[in-house]
Tab-separated table of C-alpha atoms and ligand atoms in Angstrom:
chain	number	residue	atom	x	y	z
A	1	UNK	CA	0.000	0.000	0.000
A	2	UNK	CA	2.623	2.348	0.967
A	3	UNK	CA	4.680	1.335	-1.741
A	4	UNK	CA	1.923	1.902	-4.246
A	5	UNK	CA	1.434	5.274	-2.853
A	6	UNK	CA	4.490	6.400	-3.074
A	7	UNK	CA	4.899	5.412	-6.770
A	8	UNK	CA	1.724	7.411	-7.075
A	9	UNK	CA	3.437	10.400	-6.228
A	10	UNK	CA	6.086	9.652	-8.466
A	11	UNK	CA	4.062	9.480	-11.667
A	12	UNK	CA	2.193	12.911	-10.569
A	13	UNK	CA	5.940	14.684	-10.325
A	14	UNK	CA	6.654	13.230	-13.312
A	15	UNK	CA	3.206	14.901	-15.146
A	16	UNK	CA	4.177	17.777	-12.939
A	17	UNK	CA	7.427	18.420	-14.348
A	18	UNK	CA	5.854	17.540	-17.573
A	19	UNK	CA	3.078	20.299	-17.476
A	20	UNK	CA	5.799	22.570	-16.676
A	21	UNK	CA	8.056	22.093	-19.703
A	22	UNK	CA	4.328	22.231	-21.826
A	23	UNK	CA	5.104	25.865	-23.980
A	24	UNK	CA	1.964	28.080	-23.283
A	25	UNK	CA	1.249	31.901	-24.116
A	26	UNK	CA	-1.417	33.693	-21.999
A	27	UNK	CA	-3.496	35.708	-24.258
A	28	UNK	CA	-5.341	38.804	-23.844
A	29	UNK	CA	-7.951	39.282	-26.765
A	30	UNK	CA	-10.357	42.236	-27.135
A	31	UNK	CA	-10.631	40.241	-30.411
A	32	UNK	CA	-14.587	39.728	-30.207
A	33	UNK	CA	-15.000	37.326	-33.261
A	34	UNK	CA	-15.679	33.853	-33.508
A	35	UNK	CA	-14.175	33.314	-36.427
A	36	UNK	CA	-10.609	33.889	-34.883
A	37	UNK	CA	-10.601	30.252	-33.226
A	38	UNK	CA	-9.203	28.771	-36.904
A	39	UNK	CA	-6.222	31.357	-36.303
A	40	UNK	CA	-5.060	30.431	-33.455
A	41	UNK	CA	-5.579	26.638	-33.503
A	42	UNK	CA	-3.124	27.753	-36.553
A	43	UNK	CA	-0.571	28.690	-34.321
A	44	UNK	CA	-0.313	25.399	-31.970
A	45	UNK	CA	-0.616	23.289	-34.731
A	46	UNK	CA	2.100	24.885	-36.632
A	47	UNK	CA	4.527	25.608	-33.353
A	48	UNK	CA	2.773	22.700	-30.502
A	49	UNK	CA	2.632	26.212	-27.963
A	50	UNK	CA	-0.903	26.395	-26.279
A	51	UNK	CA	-2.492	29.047	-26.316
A	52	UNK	CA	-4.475	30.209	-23.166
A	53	UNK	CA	-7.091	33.090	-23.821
A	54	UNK	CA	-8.580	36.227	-21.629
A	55	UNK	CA	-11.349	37.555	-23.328
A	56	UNK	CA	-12.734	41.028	-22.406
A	57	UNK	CA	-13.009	44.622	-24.026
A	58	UNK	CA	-10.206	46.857	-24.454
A	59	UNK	CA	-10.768	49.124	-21.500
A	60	UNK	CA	-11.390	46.362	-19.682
A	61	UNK	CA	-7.648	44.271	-20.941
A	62	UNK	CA	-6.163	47.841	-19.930
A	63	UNK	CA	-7.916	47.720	-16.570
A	64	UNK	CA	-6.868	44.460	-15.665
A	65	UNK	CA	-2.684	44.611	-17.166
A	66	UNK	CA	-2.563	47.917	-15.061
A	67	UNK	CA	-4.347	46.355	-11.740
A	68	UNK	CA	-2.409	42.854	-11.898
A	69	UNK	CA	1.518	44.975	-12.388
A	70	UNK	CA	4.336	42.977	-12.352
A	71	UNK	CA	2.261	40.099	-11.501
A	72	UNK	CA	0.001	39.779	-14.877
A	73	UNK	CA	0.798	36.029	-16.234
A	74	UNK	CA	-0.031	37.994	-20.178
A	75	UNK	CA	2.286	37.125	-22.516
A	76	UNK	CA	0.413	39.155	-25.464
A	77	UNK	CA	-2.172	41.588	-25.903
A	78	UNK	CA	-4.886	41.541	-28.661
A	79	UNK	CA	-6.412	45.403	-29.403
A	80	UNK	CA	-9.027	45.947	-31.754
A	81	UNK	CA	-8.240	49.932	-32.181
A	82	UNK	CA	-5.449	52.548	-32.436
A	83	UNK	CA	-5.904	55.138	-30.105
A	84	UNK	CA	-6.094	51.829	-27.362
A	85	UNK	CA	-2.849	50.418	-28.572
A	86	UNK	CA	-1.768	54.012	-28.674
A	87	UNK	CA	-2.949	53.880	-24.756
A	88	UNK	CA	-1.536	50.939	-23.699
A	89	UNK	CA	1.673	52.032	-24.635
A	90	UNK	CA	1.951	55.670	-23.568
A	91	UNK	CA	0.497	53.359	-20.059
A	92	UNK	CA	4.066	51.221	-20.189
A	93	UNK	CA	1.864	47.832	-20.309
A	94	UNK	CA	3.943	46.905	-23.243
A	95	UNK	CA	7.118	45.360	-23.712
A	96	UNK	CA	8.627	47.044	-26.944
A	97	UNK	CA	9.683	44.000	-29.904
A	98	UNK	CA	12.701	43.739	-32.158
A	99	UNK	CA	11.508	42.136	-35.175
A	100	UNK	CA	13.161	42.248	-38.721
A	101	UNK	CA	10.519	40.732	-40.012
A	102	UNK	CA	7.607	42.542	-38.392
A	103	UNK	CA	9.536	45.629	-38.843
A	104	UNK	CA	9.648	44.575	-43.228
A	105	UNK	CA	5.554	43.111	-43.214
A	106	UNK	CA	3.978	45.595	-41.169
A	107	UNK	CA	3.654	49.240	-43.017
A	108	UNK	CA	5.183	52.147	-40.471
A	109	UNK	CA	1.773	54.126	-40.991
A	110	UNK	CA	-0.043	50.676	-39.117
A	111	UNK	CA	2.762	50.512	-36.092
A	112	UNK	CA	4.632	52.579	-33.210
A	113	UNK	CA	6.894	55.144	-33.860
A	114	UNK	CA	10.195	52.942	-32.706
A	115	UNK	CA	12.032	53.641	-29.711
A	116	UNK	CA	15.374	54.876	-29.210
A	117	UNK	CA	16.798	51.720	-29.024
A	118	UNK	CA	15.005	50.857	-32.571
A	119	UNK	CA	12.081	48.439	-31.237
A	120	UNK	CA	8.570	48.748	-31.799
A	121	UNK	CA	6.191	48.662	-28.836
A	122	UNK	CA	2.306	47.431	-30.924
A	123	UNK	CA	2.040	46.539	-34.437
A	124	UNK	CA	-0.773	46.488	-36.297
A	125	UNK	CA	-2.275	43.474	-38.201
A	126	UNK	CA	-5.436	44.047	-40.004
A	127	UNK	CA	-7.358	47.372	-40.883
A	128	UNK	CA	-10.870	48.153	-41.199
A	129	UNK	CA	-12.696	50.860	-42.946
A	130	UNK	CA	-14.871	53.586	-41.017
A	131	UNK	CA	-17.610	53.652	-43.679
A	132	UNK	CA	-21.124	55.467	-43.975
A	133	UNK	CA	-23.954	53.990	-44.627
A	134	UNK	CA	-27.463	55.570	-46.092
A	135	UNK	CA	-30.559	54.621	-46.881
A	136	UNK	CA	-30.994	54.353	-50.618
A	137	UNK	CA	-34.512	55.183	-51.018
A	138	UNK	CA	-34.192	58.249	-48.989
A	139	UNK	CA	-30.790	60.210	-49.201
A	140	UNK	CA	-28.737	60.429	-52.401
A	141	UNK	CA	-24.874	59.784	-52.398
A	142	UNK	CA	-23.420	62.802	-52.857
A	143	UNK	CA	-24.684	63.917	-49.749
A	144	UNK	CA	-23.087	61.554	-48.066
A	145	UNK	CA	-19.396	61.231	-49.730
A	146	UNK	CA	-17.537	62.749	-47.177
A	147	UNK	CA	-17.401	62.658	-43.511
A	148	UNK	CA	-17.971	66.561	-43.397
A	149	UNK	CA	-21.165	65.997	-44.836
A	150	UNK	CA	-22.509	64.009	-41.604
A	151	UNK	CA	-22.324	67.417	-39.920
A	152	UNK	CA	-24.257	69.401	-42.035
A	153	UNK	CA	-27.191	71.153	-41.893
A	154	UNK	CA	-28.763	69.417	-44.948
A	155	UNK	CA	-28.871	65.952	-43.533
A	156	UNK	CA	-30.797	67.044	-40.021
A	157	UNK	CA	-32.346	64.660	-38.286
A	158	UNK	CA	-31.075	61.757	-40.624
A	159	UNK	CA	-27.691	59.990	-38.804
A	160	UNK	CA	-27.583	57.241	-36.629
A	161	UNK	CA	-24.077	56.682	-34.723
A	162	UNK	CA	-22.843	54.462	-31.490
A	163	UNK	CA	-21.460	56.842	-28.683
A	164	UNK	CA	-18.902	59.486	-29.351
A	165	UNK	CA	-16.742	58.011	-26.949
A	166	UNK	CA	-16.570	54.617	-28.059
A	167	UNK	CA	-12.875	53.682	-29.473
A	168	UNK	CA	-14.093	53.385	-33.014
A	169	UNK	CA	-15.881	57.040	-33.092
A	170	UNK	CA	-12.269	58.708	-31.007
A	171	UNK	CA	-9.872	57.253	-33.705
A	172	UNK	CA	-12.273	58.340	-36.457
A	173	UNK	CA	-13.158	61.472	-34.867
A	174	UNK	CA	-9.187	62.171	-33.421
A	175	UNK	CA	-8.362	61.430	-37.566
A	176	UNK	CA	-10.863	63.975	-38.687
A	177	UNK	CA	-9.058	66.087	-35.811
A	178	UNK	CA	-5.816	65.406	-37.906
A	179	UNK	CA	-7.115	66.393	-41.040
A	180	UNK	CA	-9.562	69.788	-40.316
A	181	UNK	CA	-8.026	70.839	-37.466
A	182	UNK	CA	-9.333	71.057	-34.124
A	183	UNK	CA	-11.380	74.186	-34.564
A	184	UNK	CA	-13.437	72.776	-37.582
A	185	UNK	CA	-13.082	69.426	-35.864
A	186	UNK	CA	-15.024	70.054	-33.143
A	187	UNK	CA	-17.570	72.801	-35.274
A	188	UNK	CA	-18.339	69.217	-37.633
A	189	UNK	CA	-19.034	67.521	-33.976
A	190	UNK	CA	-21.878	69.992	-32.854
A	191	UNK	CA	-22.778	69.605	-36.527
A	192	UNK	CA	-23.355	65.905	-35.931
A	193	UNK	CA	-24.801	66.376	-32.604
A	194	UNK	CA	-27.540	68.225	-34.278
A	195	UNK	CA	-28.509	66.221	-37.006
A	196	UNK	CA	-28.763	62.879	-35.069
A	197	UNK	CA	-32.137	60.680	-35.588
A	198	UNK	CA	-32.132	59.324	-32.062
A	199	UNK	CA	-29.439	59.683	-29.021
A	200	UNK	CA	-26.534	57.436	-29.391
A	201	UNK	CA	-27.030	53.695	-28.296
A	202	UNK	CA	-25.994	50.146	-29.680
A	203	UNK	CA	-23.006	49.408	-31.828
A	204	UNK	CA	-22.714	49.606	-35.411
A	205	UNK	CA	-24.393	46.377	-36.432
A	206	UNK	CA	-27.463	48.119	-34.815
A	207	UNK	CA	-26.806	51.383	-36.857
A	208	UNK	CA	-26.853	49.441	-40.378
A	209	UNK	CA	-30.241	47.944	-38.741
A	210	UNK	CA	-31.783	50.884	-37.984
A	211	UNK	CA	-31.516	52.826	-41.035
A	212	UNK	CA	-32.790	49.495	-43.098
A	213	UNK	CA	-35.890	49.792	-40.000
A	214	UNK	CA	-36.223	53.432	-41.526
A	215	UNK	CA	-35.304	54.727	-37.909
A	216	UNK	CA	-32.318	56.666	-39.157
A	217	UNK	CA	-31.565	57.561	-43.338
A	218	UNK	CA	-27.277	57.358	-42.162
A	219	UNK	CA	-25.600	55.527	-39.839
A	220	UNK	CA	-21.973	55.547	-39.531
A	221	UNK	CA	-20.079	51.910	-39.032
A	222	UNK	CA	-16.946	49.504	-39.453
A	223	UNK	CA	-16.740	47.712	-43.069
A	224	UNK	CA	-16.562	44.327	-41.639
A	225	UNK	CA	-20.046	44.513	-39.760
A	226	UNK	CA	-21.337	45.369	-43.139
A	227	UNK	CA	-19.263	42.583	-44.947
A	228	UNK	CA	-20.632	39.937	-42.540
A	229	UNK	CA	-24.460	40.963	-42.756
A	230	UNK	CA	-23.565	41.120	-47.062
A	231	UNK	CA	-22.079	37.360	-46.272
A	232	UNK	CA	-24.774	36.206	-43.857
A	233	UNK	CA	-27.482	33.395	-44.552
A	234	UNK	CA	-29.961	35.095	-43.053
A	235	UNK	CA	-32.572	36.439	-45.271
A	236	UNK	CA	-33.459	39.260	-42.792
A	237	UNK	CA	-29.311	40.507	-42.923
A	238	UNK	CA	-30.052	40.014	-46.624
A	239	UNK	CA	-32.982	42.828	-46.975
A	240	UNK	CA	-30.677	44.957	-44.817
A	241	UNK	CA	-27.879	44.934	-47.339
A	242	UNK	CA	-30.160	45.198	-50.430
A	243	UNK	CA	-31.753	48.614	-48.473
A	244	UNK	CA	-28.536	50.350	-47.518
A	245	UNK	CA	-25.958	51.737	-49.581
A	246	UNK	CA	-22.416	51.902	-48.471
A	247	UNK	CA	-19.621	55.027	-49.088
A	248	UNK	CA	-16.106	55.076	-48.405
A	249	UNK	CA	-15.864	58.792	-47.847
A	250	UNK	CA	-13.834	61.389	-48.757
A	251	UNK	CA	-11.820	59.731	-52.065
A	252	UNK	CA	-11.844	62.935	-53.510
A	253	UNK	CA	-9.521	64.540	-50.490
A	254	UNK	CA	-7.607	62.892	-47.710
A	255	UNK	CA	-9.416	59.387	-48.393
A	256	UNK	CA	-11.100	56.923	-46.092
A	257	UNK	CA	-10.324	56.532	-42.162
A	258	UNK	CA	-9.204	53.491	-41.399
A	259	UNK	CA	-8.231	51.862	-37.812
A	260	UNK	CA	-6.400	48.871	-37.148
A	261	UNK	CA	-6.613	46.040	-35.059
A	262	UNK	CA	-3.292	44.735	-33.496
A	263	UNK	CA	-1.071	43.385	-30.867
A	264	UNK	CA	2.087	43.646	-28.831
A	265	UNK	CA	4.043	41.857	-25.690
A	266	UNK	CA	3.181	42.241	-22.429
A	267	UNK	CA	5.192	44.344	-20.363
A	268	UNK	CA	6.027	41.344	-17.829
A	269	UNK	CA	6.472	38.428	-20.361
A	270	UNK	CA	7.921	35.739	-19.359
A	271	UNK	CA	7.868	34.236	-22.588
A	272	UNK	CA	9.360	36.774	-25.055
A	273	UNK	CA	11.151	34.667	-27.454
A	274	UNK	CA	7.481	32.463	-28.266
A	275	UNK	CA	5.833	36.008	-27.664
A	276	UNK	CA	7.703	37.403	-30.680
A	277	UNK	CA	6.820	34.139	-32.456
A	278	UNK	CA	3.173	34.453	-31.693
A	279	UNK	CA	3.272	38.080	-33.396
A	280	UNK	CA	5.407	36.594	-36.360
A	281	UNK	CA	2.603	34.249	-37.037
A	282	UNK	CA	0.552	36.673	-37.290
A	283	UNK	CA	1.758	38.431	-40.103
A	284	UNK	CA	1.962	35.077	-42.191
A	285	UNK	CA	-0.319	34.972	-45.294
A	286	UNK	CA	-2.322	32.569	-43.344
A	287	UNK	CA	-2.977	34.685	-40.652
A	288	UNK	CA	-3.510	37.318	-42.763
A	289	UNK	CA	-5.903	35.905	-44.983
A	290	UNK	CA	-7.889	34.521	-41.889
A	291	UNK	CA	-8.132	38.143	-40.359
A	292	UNK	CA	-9.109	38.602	-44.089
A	293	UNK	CA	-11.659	35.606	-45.289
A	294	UNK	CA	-12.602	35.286	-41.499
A	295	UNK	CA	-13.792	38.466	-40.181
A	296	UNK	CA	-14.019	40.721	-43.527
A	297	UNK	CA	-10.765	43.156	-42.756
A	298	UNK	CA	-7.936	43.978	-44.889
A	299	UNK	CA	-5.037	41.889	-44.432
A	300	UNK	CA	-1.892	45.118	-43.879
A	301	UNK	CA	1.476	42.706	-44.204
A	302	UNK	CA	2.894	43.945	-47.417
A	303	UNK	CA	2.004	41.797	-50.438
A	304	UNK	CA	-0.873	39.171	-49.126
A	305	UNK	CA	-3.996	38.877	-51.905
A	306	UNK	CA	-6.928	38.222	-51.075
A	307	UNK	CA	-10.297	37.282	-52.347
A	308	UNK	CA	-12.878	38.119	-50.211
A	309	UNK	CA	-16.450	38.838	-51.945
A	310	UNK	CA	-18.001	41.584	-49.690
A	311	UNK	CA	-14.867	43.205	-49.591
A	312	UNK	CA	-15.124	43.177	-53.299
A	313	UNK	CA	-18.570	44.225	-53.928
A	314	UNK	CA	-18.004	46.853	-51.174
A	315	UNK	CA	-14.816	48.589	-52.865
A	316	UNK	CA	-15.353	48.128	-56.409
A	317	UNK	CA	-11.238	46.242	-56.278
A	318	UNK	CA	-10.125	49.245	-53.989
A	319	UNK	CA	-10.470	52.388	-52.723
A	320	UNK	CA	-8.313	55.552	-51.061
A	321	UNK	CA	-7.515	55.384	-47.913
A	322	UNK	CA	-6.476	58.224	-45.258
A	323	UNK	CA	-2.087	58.050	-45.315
A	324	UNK	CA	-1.634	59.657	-41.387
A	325	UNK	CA	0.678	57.589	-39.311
A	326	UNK	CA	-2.601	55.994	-37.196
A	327	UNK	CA	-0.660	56.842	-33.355
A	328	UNK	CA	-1.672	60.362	-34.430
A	329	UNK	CA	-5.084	59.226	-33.400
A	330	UNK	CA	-4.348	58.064	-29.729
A	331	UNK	CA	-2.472	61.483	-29.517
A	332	UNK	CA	-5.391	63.003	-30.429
A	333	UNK	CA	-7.713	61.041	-28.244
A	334	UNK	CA	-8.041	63.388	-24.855
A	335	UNK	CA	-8.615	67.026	-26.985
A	336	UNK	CA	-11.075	64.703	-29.028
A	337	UNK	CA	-12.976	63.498	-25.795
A	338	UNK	CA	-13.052	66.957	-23.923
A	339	UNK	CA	-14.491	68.488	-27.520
A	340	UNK	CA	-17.441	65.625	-27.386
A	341	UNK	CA	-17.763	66.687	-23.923
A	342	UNK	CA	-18.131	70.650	-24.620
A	343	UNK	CA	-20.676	69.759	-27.654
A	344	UNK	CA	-22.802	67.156	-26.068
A	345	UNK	CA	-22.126	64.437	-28.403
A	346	UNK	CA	-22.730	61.640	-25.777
B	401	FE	FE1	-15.805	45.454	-33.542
């Protein structure tokens, strides 16, 4: 009996010591999209290192790397918008990468600006398009081409938009910010503020829906939200895409805004080298096509195709997009808040 016991412990050393020698990355993913399980299931197949996930929101991935300190277990972090990544950061939750090869696939405009000692502290990995949508039996498409038009007196009572201070409205908004200036900026702002259907609520999957519903006649949103209701089997997502009408705005001046979605190492990663791996992989062409056949967004290492058919039908093969390094839009992010503040945009 004692004998038997004793070899007992034995064997559960031995899986002890065998768990501990098991590679494993501890995720944090604002990544909210079910379709990202094939790319990571990519990953361990391709380098046997599990992958253990955290999901929450971005505020909420900040929240938790700054309350846990030098005890967070995160290996990398998962953001699904600049001005956060831009956040995290300026917040010293990262832990800054030396990468030749993320540093040749990833475009400078779509990472940090390096640091002194020539590493990069977030990178980004996919883009999406801030796009306007209308109601095509109702509002014609020249009044809706640019984003300047959404503040303007002719389109009163007409837009529907999530709230101001929602990630995806502060990198669009701090972008605009870029491009008019802040005095205009925040003139377009009150501009919006007064030609809104209904207050802000929901996120932009219920804009699309409201403006098919006839609530709202233009609703601002993300392409991909678009791409997957133009891709979805349900007949009801169906009649929403035949009703609305899509614009990527502005191609005749400083072209379309687009945000990124992207990752970087945690600050207190004990696993850098496998880290760095992890955000190798995902600049592959297979990661990049998943980000792009997956959830409908643009795949931004240099030279990956893809064929994606609401993407297509959506861009006509392409369209101009806005050329500002994107950090300009987490610098931009606290004048951009205390504007929505002073104008009421909620
Ligand atoms: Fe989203």
């Amino acid at each position: 009996m004692k004998k038997s016991l004793l070899s007992l412990t034995a064997l559960l050393l031995v899986a002890g010591a065998s768990t501990a020698q098991e590679q494993v990355l501890n995720i944090y993913s604002a990544r909210h999209y079910p379709t990202d399980e094939a790319l990571y299931s990519g990953f361990t197949k391709a380098t046997g290192i599990k992958l253990n996930r955290v999901d929450a929101d971005d505020a909420g991935i900040i929240a938790r790397l700054k309350a846990e300190g030098s005890a967070s277990p995160a290996d990398i972090i998962l953001l699904v918008d600049a001005s956060r990544l831009w956040r995290g950061e300026n917040d010293g939750l990262f832990q800054p990468v030396k990468s030749a090869l993320l540093d040749d696939a990833i475009p400078a405009q779509y990472r940090a600006k390096p640091t002194a000692t020539g590493e990069t502290a977030w990178f980004g990995f996919s883009t999406r398009a801030r796009v306007i949508v209308y109601d095509k039996t109702k509002v014609n498409k020249d009044d809706v081409d640019t984003y300047e038009e959404l503040g303007d007196p002719k389109n009163k009572g007409k837009l529907c938009i999530r709230s101001g201070s929602h990630p995806y409205n502060l990198s669009l908004f701090g972008a605009v910010t870029e491009h008019l200036g802040p005095v205009a900026a925040e003139q377009w702002l009150s501009g919006m503020v007064a030609n809104m259907a209904r207050a802000p609520k929901g996120g932009d999957t219920d804009q699309i829906k409201a403006v098919a519903a006839g609530e709202c006649a233009i609703a601002v949103t993300n392409s991909y939200y678009l791409a997957r209701m133009m891709r979805s089997q349900n007949p009801d997502d169906k009649a929403v895409t035949e009703r609305v009408g899509v614009v990527f705005p502005n191609q005749q001046s400083w072209g379309t805004h687009v945000n990124i979605a992207g990752g970087a190492m945690a600050r207190y990663s004990k696993n850098s080298a496998n880290a760095v791996k992890f955000l190798e992989y995902l600049a592959s062409p297979a990661a990049q096509e998943h980000f792009a056949n997956g959830n409908n967004e643009w795949p931004i290492a240099k030279g990956v195709k893809i064929n994606n058919p609401a993407l297509q039908a959506m861009t006509r093969g392409g369209f101009k997009s806005e050329t500002i390094p994107i950090s300009v839009v987490g610098m931009n992010q606290v004048k951009v808040q205390q504007m929505l503040d002073r104008v009421g945009f909620k």
